[in-house]
Amino acid sequence: MNNQNKISSDSKIATAGLIFEEPVVFELGSPGRKAYSLPACDVPEIELETLLPADEIRGPIKELPELSELDVVRHYTRLSQWNFSIDTNFYPLGSCTMKYNPKINETLARLPGFAGHHPISSDDDSQGSLQLMFELQECLKEISGMDHVSLQPAAGAQGEFAGMLMIQAYHAAQGNPRKKVLLPDSAHGTNPASATLCGYKSVQIPSNSEGLIDIDKLEAFMDEETAAIMLTNPNTLGMFEKDILKITEIVHRKGGLVYCDGANLNAVMGIVKMGQMGIDVLHINLHKTFSTPHGGGGPGAGPVCIKNILEPYLPKPVVEKKGHKYILNYDRPESVGKLKVFNGNFGMLLRAYVYIRTLGPEGILEAAQSAVLNANYIRAKLKDTFHLPFTGASLHECVFNDKGQGITTMDFAKELIDHGFHPPTVYFPLIVKGALMIEPTETESKETLDMFIEAMKSIAKKGQEDPESFHDAPRLPKVSRPDEARAARQPILRWGGC
Ligand SMILES: *Cc1c(COP(=O)(O)O)cnc(C)c1O
């Protein structure tokens, strides 16, 4: 409780506005209190010990809280109010595309025919769900320009892993699985992790002074032991790899394949087709680009899209249409296997399908254009206040840093919370020292962007005048500056720290 905000701990009041103090659940309740009442038993009671072996029966749990339904509802509702969410305010977390998730997605995902459909029903009893998956695959093929799609991966990172497994299977079938994977130094950390999980050695290609892949270095590094390049387009600086055709040509010439991390598809959907740029594998984050809720660890959906040459290796089962019937095809002898129980996170697929069908081709294009417009509006308004390490054209996000500021990037992030904004992505991409990566997304209005721009400018001004005053920011939330690494690795979930 030593991280309590100043307002409540100094004055010992129980609330900050309408945000209440909240003890851990173990401190609540009272012995014998219950959240349920059952009718009297109408059959004789039998001791559990007579039914189960002793080692199957757990002992009593010490200090388990005993609570009423109201205790539980209020506790968790109050805790939920401590969270920042896209439904409460602007969330410009770069690379994560925290766009608003339209409520119609939620309404349709709750249709009883989908929500109550058992995942091990037969194909005959699952025609509606299979049709939806098949049509979503068709939509993603159209948007990406790729030949086949697997909806199974549960996250972008798993889509990458699936893609790299297919690349490895392809090279193995040519007689040599190869040893290395090339990665630009601006890559998201999941890229080298996926390559490493497949047993590949990651080789970093430095970016050039424009923040793009250095073509000469790529030429020098690319050889016949290199399985693939894993690039991101637009890259994590929000910039389009304008030499993409040259890059894919260099890699293909030596027999390598091109993996594209499509997490930033929000900037280019409806404008360019990755399949026409020489990309062989692409993953898409439905939970970013196609508005399914994310944050806090999931669930997500990271479909992987491929070219025909990789088709035999697709994860199984594959959703296919045979005549008028939709089926799950398990008869795939060269498949890299099954990645996820059942068919991945079906609820996410459904939400993405609703979003794509609601927008249609014109809406998808307009969303991308608006995302780029919003990011460039912020860039133009802040470029005289903040240093832009790379000055080339930005698409859907812009990356500033803290050069020349009176305070650090972390101070900006913390202070923004007191202004009611979620901080942008900070200290990423790693090639920008003190990076502040802002992605507004298309769903924000000019008024919201203007408020954010004003907040950034006023913090910068105060940072020059009184840098010391930032050390205790943020002052308004319940938790101010926790030890972030420890909070993630050793969360204290039980009172008493055990
Ligand atoms: C989010 C992201 C990923 C990883 O996606 P997850 O769904 O979080 O696993 C990979 N690359 C980039 C560029 C991303 O922004």
Coordinates of C-alpha atoms and ligand atoms in Angstrom, one line a residue:
M1 CA 0.0 0.0 0.0
N2 CA 3.1 2.3 -0.1
N3 CA 2.2 3.2 -3.7
Q4 CA -1.0 4.9 -2.7
N5 CA -1.5 8.2 -4.4
K6 CA -0.7 11.3 -2.5
I7 CA -4.2 12.6 -2.3
S8 CA -5.6 9.5 -0.5
S9 CA -2.6 8.6 1.7
D10 CA -1.9 12.1 2.9
S11 CA -5.4 13.0 3.8
K12 CA -6.4 9.5 4.9
I13 CA -9.6 9.8 3.0
A14 CA -11.2 6.7 1.5
T15 CA -11.8 7.9 -2.0
A16 CA -10.1 9.9 -4.8
G17 CA -13.1 11.3 -6.6
L18 CA -15.3 8.3 -7.2
I19 CA -12.3 5.9 -7.1
F20 CA -12.6 4.0 -3.8
E21 CA -9.9 2.5 -1.7
E22 CA -9.8 -1.2 -2.2
P23 CA -8.2 -3.8 0.1
V24 CA -7.2 -7.2 -1.4
V25 CA -10.1 -9.7 -1.5
F26 CA -8.5 -11.7 1.4
E27 CA -9.2 -8.8 3.7
L28 CA -12.9 -8.7 2.9
G29 CA -15.8 -10.7 4.1
S30 CA -16.5 -12.5 7.3
P31 CA -16.5 -16.2 8.4
G32 CA -19.6 -18.1 7.3
R33 CA -20.7 -15.5 4.8
K34 CA -21.8 -17.0 1.4
A35 CA -22.7 -15.8 -2.1
Y36 CA -25.2 -18.6 -2.7
S37 CA -28.0 -20.5 -1.0
L38 CA -28.9 -24.0 -2.0
P39 CA -32.2 -25.8 -1.2
A40 CA -32.0 -28.5 1.5
C41 CA -30.5 -31.7 0.2
D42 CA -33.2 -34.3 -0.7
V43 CA -30.8 -37.3 -0.8
P44 CA -28.6 -38.7 2.1
E45 CA -25.3 -36.9 2.5
I46 CA -22.2 -39.0 1.9
E47 CA -18.7 -38.2 3.2
L48 CA -16.3 -37.4 0.3
E49 CA -13.7 -39.7 1.8
T50 CA -15.9 -42.7 1.0
L51 CA -16.0 -41.8 -2.7
L52 CA -12.5 -40.6 -3.5
P53 CA -9.0 -41.8 -2.6
A54 CA -7.4 -39.7 0.1
D55 CA -4.7 -38.2 -2.2
E56 CA -7.4 -36.8 -4.5
I57 CA -9.0 -34.7 -1.8
R58 CA -7.5 -31.3 -1.1
G59 CA -7.0 -30.1 2.4
P60 CA -8.7 -27.0 3.7
I61 CA -7.4 -23.7 2.2
K62 CA -6.3 -21.4 5.0
E63 CA -7.8 -17.9 5.0
L64 CA -9.9 -18.3 1.9
P65 CA -12.2 -15.2 2.0
E66 CA -15.8 -15.8 2.7
L67 CA -17.9 -13.3 0.8
S68 CA -21.4 -12.3 -0.2
E69 CA -22.3 -11.8 -3.9
L70 CA -22.4 -8.1 -3.3
D71 CA -18.9 -8.1 -1.7
V72 CA -17.6 -9.8 -4.8
V73 CA -19.5 -7.6 -7.3
R74 CA -18.4 -4.4 -5.7
H75 CA -14.8 -5.5 -5.2
Y76 CA -14.2 -6.4 -8.8
T77 CA -16.3 -3.5 -10.2
R78 CA -14.2 -1.1 -8.2
L79 CA -11.0 -2.7 -9.3
S80 CA -12.1 -2.5 -12.9
Q81 CA -12.5 1.3 -12.5
W82 CA -8.8 1.6 -11.7
N83 CA -8.0 0.4 -15.2
F84 CA -7.4 2.6 -18.2
S85 CA -9.3 1.4 -21.2
I86 CA -10.1 2.4 -24.8
D87 CA -13.7 2.9 -23.7
T88 CA -12.6 5.6 -21.2
N89 CA -10.1 7.7 -23.1
F90 CA -7.4 8.1 -25.7
Y91 CA -4.9 5.2 -25.9
P92 CA -2.1 6.1 -28.4
L93 CA 0.1 3.1 -27.7
G94 CA 2.3 2.9 -30.8
S95 CA 2.5 -0.4 -32.7
C96 CA -0.4 -1.8 -30.6
T97 CA -3.2 0.0 -32.6
M98 CA -5.5 0.5 -29.7
K99 CA -8.5 1.5 -31.9
Y100 CA -12.0 1.6 -30.7
N101 CA -13.8 -1.8 -30.9
P102 CA -17.4 -1.1 -32.2
K103 CA -20.0 -2.6 -30.0
I104 CA -21.8 -4.3 -32.9
N105 CA -18.8 -6.8 -32.9
E106 CA -19.7 -7.6 -29.3
T107 CA -23.4 -7.9 -30.0
L108 CA -22.9 -10.4 -32.8
A109 CA -20.2 -12.4 -31.0
R110 CA -22.8 -13.0 -28.3
L111 CA -25.5 -14.4 -30.7
P112 CA -26.4 -17.7 -29.0
G113 CA -25.8 -19.8 -32.1
F114 CA -22.2 -18.8 -32.0
A115 CA -21.6 -18.2 -28.3
G116 CA -23.2 -21.5 -27.4
H117 CA -21.8 -23.6 -30.2
H118 CA -19.7 -26.5 -28.8
P119 CA -16.2 -26.6 -30.3
I120 CA -16.3 -30.4 -30.8
S121 CA -19.6 -30.5 -32.7
S122 CA -19.4 -32.3 -36.0
D123 CA -18.7 -30.4 -39.3
D124 CA -22.4 -31.0 -40.2
D125 CA -23.5 -29.2 -37.0
S126 CA -21.0 -26.4 -37.4
Q127 CA -21.8 -25.1 -40.9
G128 CA -22.5 -21.5 -39.8
S129 CA -19.2 -21.2 -37.9
L130 CA -17.2 -22.9 -40.6
Q131 CA -18.7 -20.7 -43.2
L132 CA -17.8 -17.6 -41.2
M133 CA -14.2 -18.8 -40.9
F134 CA -14.0 -19.6 -44.6
E135 CA -15.4 -16.2 -45.5
L136 CA -13.0 -14.4 -43.1
Q137 CA -10.1 -16.3 -44.8
E138 CA -11.4 -15.1 -48.2
C139 CA -11.6 -11.5 -46.9
L140 CA -8.1 -11.6 -45.5
K141 CA -6.8 -13.1 -48.8
E142 CA -8.4 -10.2 -50.7
I143 CA -7.0 -7.6 -48.3
S144 CA -3.5 -9.1 -48.2
G145 CA -3.2 -10.3 -51.7
M146 CA -1.9 -13.7 -50.4
D147 CA -3.1 -17.1 -51.6
H148 CA -4.1 -19.0 -48.4
V149 CA -4.8 -18.2 -44.7
S150 CA -4.8 -20.1 -41.5
L151 CA -6.9 -18.5 -38.7
Q152 CA -5.4 -20.8 -36.0
P153 CA -2.7 -18.7 -34.4
A154 CA -3.8 -17.1 -31.1
A155 CA -1.5 -14.0 -31.4
G156 CA 0.8 -12.2 -33.7
A157 CA 3.7 -14.0 -32.1
Q158 CA 2.1 -17.4 -32.8
G159 CA 1.4 -16.4 -36.3
E160 CA 5.1 -15.6 -36.7
F161 CA 6.0 -19.0 -35.2
A162 CA 3.6 -20.7 -37.6
G163 CA 5.1 -18.8 -40.6
M164 CA 8.7 -19.6 -39.6
L165 CA 7.8 -23.3 -39.2
M166 CA 6.3 -23.3 -42.7
I167 CA 9.4 -21.6 -44.1
Q168 CA 11.6 -24.2 -42.4
A169 CA 9.4 -27.1 -43.7
Y170 CA 9.7 -25.6 -47.2
H171 CA 13.5 -25.3 -47.1
A172 CA 13.8 -28.8 -45.6
A173 CA 11.7 -30.1 -48.6
Q174 CA 14.3 -28.5 -50.9
G175 CA 17.0 -30.5 -49.1
N176 CA 18.4 -27.8 -46.7
P177 CA 16.4 -26.2 -43.9
R178 CA 19.1 -23.4 -43.8
K179 CA 20.5 -21.8 -40.6
K180 CA 20.0 -18.0 -40.4
V181 CA 17.2 -15.4 -40.5
L182 CA 17.9 -11.8 -41.2
L183 CA 16.1 -9.1 -39.1
P184 CA 16.2 -5.3 -39.3
D185 CA 17.4 -3.7 -36.0
S186 CA 14.0 -2.0 -35.7
A187 CA 12.1 -5.3 -35.4
H188 CA 9.6 -6.1 -32.7
G189 CA 11.1 -8.5 -30.2
T190 CA 8.8 -11.3 -31.1
N191 CA 10.5 -11.6 -34.5
P192 CA 13.9 -12.8 -33.3
A193 CA 12.1 -14.9 -30.7
S194 CA 10.1 -16.7 -33.3
A195 CA 13.2 -17.3 -35.5
T196 CA 15.1 -18.6 -32.4
L197 CA 12.2 -21.0 -31.4
C198 CA 12.6 -22.6 -34.8
G199 CA 16.3 -23.1 -34.2
Y200 CA 17.5 -20.3 -36.5
K201 CA 20.3 -17.9 -35.7
S202 CA 19.1 -14.2 -35.9
V203 CA 21.3 -11.9 -37.9
Q204 CA 20.6 -8.2 -37.4
I205 CA 20.7 -5.8 -40.4
P206 CA 21.3 -2.2 -39.4
S207 CA 18.9 0.5 -40.5
N208 CA 20.2 3.3 -42.7
S209 CA 20.0 7.0 -41.8
E210 CA 16.4 7.1 -43.1
G211 CA 15.3 4.4 -40.6
L212 CA 14.9 1.8 -43.5
I213 CA 16.6 -1.4 -44.3
D214 CA 20.1 -0.8 -45.6
I215 CA 20.1 -2.4 -49.1
D216 CA 23.9 -2.7 -49.4
K217 CA 24.1 -4.4 -46.0
L218 CA 21.2 -6.7 -47.0
E219 CA 23.1 -7.7 -50.2
A220 CA 26.2 -8.4 -48.2
F221 CA 24.4 -10.5 -45.5
M222 CA 22.1 -12.5 -47.8
D223 CA 23.5 -15.9 -48.6
E224 CA 22.4 -19.5 -49.3
E225 CA 22.4 -20.4 -45.6
T226 CA 19.8 -17.7 -44.9
A227 CA 16.2 -19.1 -44.8
A228 CA 14.4 -15.8 -44.7
I229 CA 14.2 -12.1 -43.9
M230 CA 11.6 -11.1 -41.3
L231 CA 10.7 -7.5 -42.0
T232 CA 7.9 -5.3 -40.9
N233 CA 6.1 -3.0 -43.4
P234 CA 5.3 -0.3 -42.6
N235 CA 8.2 -0.7 -40.1
T236 CA 8.1 0.0 -36.4
L237 CA 9.1 3.6 -37.1
G238 CA 5.8 3.9 -39.0
M239 CA 7.7 4.2 -42.3
F240 CA 7.1 2.3 -45.5
E241 CA 10.0 0.3 -46.8
K242 CA 10.0 2.0 -50.2
D243 CA 12.6 -0.4 -51.6
I244 CA 10.5 -3.4 -50.8
L245 CA 10.6 -4.8 -54.3
K246 CA 14.3 -4.6 -54.4
I247 CA 14.6 -6.3 -50.9
T248 CA 12.3 -9.2 -51.9
E249 CA 14.2 -9.6 -55.1
I250 CA 17.6 -9.8 -53.3
V251 CA 16.3 -12.4 -50.8
H252 CA 14.6 -14.5 -53.5
R253 CA 17.6 -14.5 -55.7
K254 CA 19.5 -16.5 -53.1
G255 CA 16.6 -18.9 -52.6
G256 CA 15.4 -17.2 -49.3
L257 CA 11.8 -16.4 -48.4
V258 CA 10.3 -13.1 -47.2
Y259 CA 8.4 -13.0 -44.0
C260 CA 6.4 -9.8 -43.3
D261 CA 5.2 -8.9 -39.9
G262 CA 1.8 -7.4 -40.7
A263 CA 1.0 -5.9 -37.3
N264 CA 1.0 -2.5 -38.9
L265 CA -1.5 -3.4 -41.6
N266 CA -3.8 -0.7 -40.3
A267 CA -1.8 1.9 -42.2
V268 CA -2.0 0.2 -45.6
M269 CA -5.1 -2.0 -45.8
G270 CA -7.1 -1.3 -49.0
I271 CA -4.0 0.6 -50.4
V272 CA -1.3 -1.9 -51.0
K273 CA -1.4 -5.7 -51.2
M274 CA 1.5 -7.4 -49.5
G275 CA 1.2 -10.4 -51.8
Q276 CA 2.2 -8.2 -54.8
M277 CA 5.4 -7.0 -53.1
G278 CA 7.1 -10.4 -53.1
I279 CA 6.0 -11.3 -49.5
D280 CA 5.8 -15.1 -49.0
V281 CA 4.4 -15.1 -45.5
L282 CA 2.5 -12.5 -43.6
H283 CA 0.8 -12.5 -40.2
I284 CA -2.1 -10.2 -39.4
N285 CA -3.1 -9.1 -35.9
L286 CA -6.9 -9.2 -35.9
H287 CA -6.8 -7.7 -32.4
K288 CA -5.0 -4.6 -33.7
T289 CA -6.1 -4.0 -37.3
F290 CA -9.6 -5.5 -37.2
S291 CA -10.8 -4.2 -33.9
T292 CA -11.0 -7.1 -31.6
P293 CA -10.4 -6.2 -27.9
H294 CA -6.9 -6.6 -26.7
G295 CA -4.5 -5.7 -23.9
G296 CA -3.9 -7.4 -20.6
G297 CA -2.6 -10.5 -22.4
G298 CA -5.4 -11.6 -24.7
P299 CA -7.2 -13.4 -26.2
G300 CA -5.9 -12.4 -29.6
A301 CA -5.8 -13.8 -33.1
G302 CA -2.9 -13.7 -35.5
P303 CA -3.9 -15.4 -38.8
V304 CA -1.0 -16.3 -41.0
C305 CA -1.3 -15.7 -44.8
I306 CA 1.0 -17.5 -47.3
K307 CA 1.8 -18.0 -50.9
N308 CA 1.0 -21.2 -52.9
I309 CA 4.5 -22.6 -52.5
L310 CA 3.9 -23.0 -48.7
E311 CA 0.4 -24.4 -49.0
P312 CA 1.3 -28.1 -48.1
Y313 CA 2.6 -26.9 -44.7
L314 CA -0.4 -24.9 -43.5
P315 CA -1.4 -25.7 -39.9
K316 CA -4.1 -28.3 -39.7
P317 CA -7.0 -28.6 -39.9
V318 CA -7.6 -26.4 -42.9
V319 CA -11.1 -24.9 -43.3
E320 CA -12.3 -25.7 -46.9
K321 CA -15.4 -25.6 -49.0
K322 CA -16.4 -28.8 -50.8
G323 CA -19.4 -28.1 -53.0
H324 CA -21.9 -26.5 -50.7
K325 CA -20.4 -27.8 -47.5
Y326 CA -17.7 -26.4 -45.3
I327 CA -15.3 -28.9 -43.7
L328 CA -12.2 -29.1 -41.5
N329 CA -9.6 -31.0 -43.5
Y330 CA -7.2 -32.9 -41.2
D331 CA -5.8 -35.0 -44.1
R332 CA -2.6 -32.8 -44.5
P333 CA 0.4 -35.1 -44.3
E334 CA 3.0 -32.3 -44.7
S335 CA 1.3 -29.8 -42.3
V336 CA 3.4 -28.2 -39.6
G337 CA 0.7 -29.5 -37.3
K338 CA -2.0 -28.1 -35.0
L339 CA -1.1 -25.0 -33.1
K340 CA -4.1 -24.4 -31.0
V341 CA -7.0 -26.3 -29.5
F342 CA -10.1 -26.4 -31.7
N343 CA -9.9 -23.5 -34.2
G344 CA -8.0 -20.7 -32.3
N345 CA -9.9 -18.0 -30.6
F346 CA -13.1 -18.2 -32.5
G347 CA -14.8 -15.2 -30.8
M348 CA -12.0 -13.0 -32.1
L349 CA -12.5 -14.3 -35.6
L350 CA -16.2 -13.5 -35.4
R351 CA -15.5 -9.9 -34.2
A352 CA -13.0 -9.3 -37.0
Y353 CA -15.4 -10.7 -39.6
V354 CA -18.2 -8.4 -38.4
Y355 CA -15.8 -5.4 -38.5
I356 CA -14.6 -6.2 -42.0
R357 CA -18.2 -6.8 -43.3
T358 CA -19.4 -3.6 -41.6
L359 CA -16.8 -1.4 -43.2
G360 CA -16.6 -3.1 -46.6
P361 CA -13.8 -2.3 -49.1
E362 CA -14.4 1.5 -49.1
G363 CA -14.6 1.6 -45.3
I364 CA -11.4 -0.4 -44.9
L365 CA -9.6 2.0 -47.2
E366 CA -11.0 5.0 -45.4
A367 CA -9.9 3.6 -42.0
A368 CA -6.3 3.3 -43.3
Q369 CA -6.3 6.8 -44.7
S370 CA -7.7 8.3 -41.6
A371 CA -5.2 6.4 -39.4
V372 CA -2.4 8.0 -41.5
L373 CA -4.0 11.4 -41.5
N374 CA -4.4 11.4 -37.7
A375 CA -0.8 10.3 -37.1
N376 CA 0.5 13.0 -39.5
Y377 CA -1.7 15.6 -37.8
I378 CA 0.0 14.9 -34.4
R379 CA 3.4 14.8 -36.1
A380 CA 2.9 18.2 -37.7
K381 CA 1.5 19.8 -34.5
L382 CA 4.3 18.4 -32.3
K383 CA 7.3 18.6 -34.6
D384 CA 8.4 22.0 -33.4
T385 CA 8.2 20.9 -29.7
F386 CA 9.7 17.4 -30.0
H387 CA 12.7 16.0 -31.9
L388 CA 12.0 13.7 -34.8
P389 CA 14.9 11.2 -35.1
F390 CA 13.8 10.2 -38.6
T391 CA 12.3 12.8 -40.8
G392 CA 11.0 10.6 -43.7
A393 CA 7.2 10.3 -44.3
S394 CA 5.3 8.7 -41.4
L395 CA 2.2 6.5 -42.0
H396 CA 0.1 5.5 -39.1
E397 CA 2.4 6.3 -36.2
C398 CA 5.1 8.8 -35.5
V399 CA 8.2 8.4 -33.3
F400 CA 9.7 11.4 -31.4
N401 CA 12.2 11.2 -28.6
D402 CA 13.2 13.2 -25.5
K403 CA 16.2 14.9 -27.0
G404 CA 16.4 18.5 -25.9
Q405 CA 13.5 18.1 -23.4
G406 CA 13.9 19.1 -19.7
I407 CA 12.6 15.7 -18.6
T408 CA 12.8 12.1 -19.8
T409 CA 10.5 10.0 -21.9
M410 CA 9.4 8.1 -18.7
D411 CA 8.5 11.5 -17.1
F412 CA 6.3 12.3 -20.1
A413 CA 4.6 8.9 -20.0
K414 CA 3.9 9.2 -16.2
E415 CA 2.7 12.8 -16.4
L416 CA 0.3 12.0 -19.3
I417 CA -1.6 9.7 -17.0
D418 CA -2.5 12.6 -14.7
H419 CA -3.8 14.4 -17.9
G420 CA -6.1 11.4 -18.5
F421 CA -4.2 9.9 -21.4
H422 CA -2.7 6.5 -21.7
P423 CA 1.1 7.0 -22.5
P424 CA 2.4 6.3 -26.0
T425 CA 4.8 3.3 -26.4
V426 CA 8.1 4.3 -24.8
Y427 CA 11.7 3.3 -25.4
F428 CA 10.6 1.3 -28.5
P429 CA 11.8 0.8 -31.3
L430 CA 15.1 0.2 -29.6
I431 CA 17.1 2.0 -32.3
V432 CA 15.6 5.4 -31.1
K433 CA 17.0 6.5 -27.8
G434 CA 14.2 7.7 -25.5
A435 CA 11.6 6.9 -28.1
L436 CA 8.0 8.2 -27.8
M437 CA 6.0 6.3 -30.3
I438 CA 2.5 7.7 -30.9
E439 CA -0.3 5.9 -32.8
P440 CA -3.6 7.7 -32.6
T441 CA -5.6 5.3 -34.9
E442 CA -8.4 6.3 -37.1
T443 CA -11.1 6.2 -34.5
E444 CA -10.1 9.4 -32.7
S445 CA -11.7 12.8 -33.4
K446 CA -9.8 16.0 -34.0
E447 CA -10.9 17.3 -30.5
T448 CA -9.3 14.4 -28.8
L449 CA -6.1 14.8 -30.8
D450 CA -6.0 18.5 -30.0
M451 CA -6.4 17.8 -26.3
F452 CA -3.5 15.3 -26.4
I453 CA -1.3 17.7 -28.4
E454 CA -2.0 20.4 -25.8
A455 CA -1.2 18.1 -23.0
M456 CA 2.1 17.1 -24.6
K457 CA 3.1 20.7 -25.2
S458 CA 2.2 21.9 -21.7
I459 CA 4.2 19.0 -20.2
A460 CA 7.2 19.9 -22.4
K461 CA 6.9 23.5 -21.2
K462 CA 6.7 22.5 -17.5
G463 CA 9.5 20.1 -18.1
Q464 CA 11.8 22.9 -19.1
E465 CA 10.8 25.1 -16.2
D466 CA 10.5 22.7 -13.3
P467 CA 11.9 19.2 -14.2
E468 CA 12.1 18.3 -10.5
S469 CA 8.3 18.4 -10.1
F470 CA 7.9 15.3 -12.2
H471 CA 9.4 12.8 -9.9
D472 CA 6.2 11.8 -8.2
A473 CA 4.0 11.8 -11.3
P474 CA 1.4 10.4 -11.8
R475 CA -0.2 11.7 -8.7
L476 CA -3.9 10.8 -9.4
P477 CA -4.0 7.0 -10.0
K478 CA -4.0 4.5 -7.2
V479 CA -0.5 3.2 -8.1
S480 CA 2.1 5.7 -9.1
R481 CA 5.6 4.3 -10.1
P482 CA 5.8 0.6 -9.3
D483 CA 8.9 -1.4 -9.9
E484 CA 7.6 -2.4 -13.4
A485 CA 9.9 -5.4 -13.9
R486 CA 9.0 -6.8 -10.4
A487 CA 5.4 -6.0 -10.8
A488 CA 5.3 -8.1 -14.0
R489 CA 7.5 -11.0 -12.8
Q490 CA 6.6 -11.3 -9.1
P491 CA 3.1 -10.0 -8.8
I492 CA 1.8 -10.1 -5.2
L493 CA -1.6 -11.6 -5.6
R494 CA -2.1 -12.6 -2.0
W495 CA -2.1 -10.4 1.0
G496 CA 1.0 -11.1 3.1
G497 CA 3.1 -11.6 0.0
C498 CA 3.0 -15.4 -0.1
Ligands
LIG1 C1 2.0 -6.5 -31.6 C2 3.1 -6.8 -32.5 C3 3.6 -8.1 -32.6 C4 3.1 -9.3 -31.7 O1 1.8 -9.5 -31.7 P1 1.1 -10.2 -30.5 O2 -0.3 -10.4 -30.9 O3 1.2 -9.3 -29.3 O4 1.8 -11.5 -30.2 C5 4.6 -8.4 -33.5 N1 5.1 -7.4 -34.3 C6 4.7 -6.1 -34.2 C7 5.3 -5.0 -35.1 C8 3.7 -5.7 -33.3 O5 3.2 -4.5 -33.2

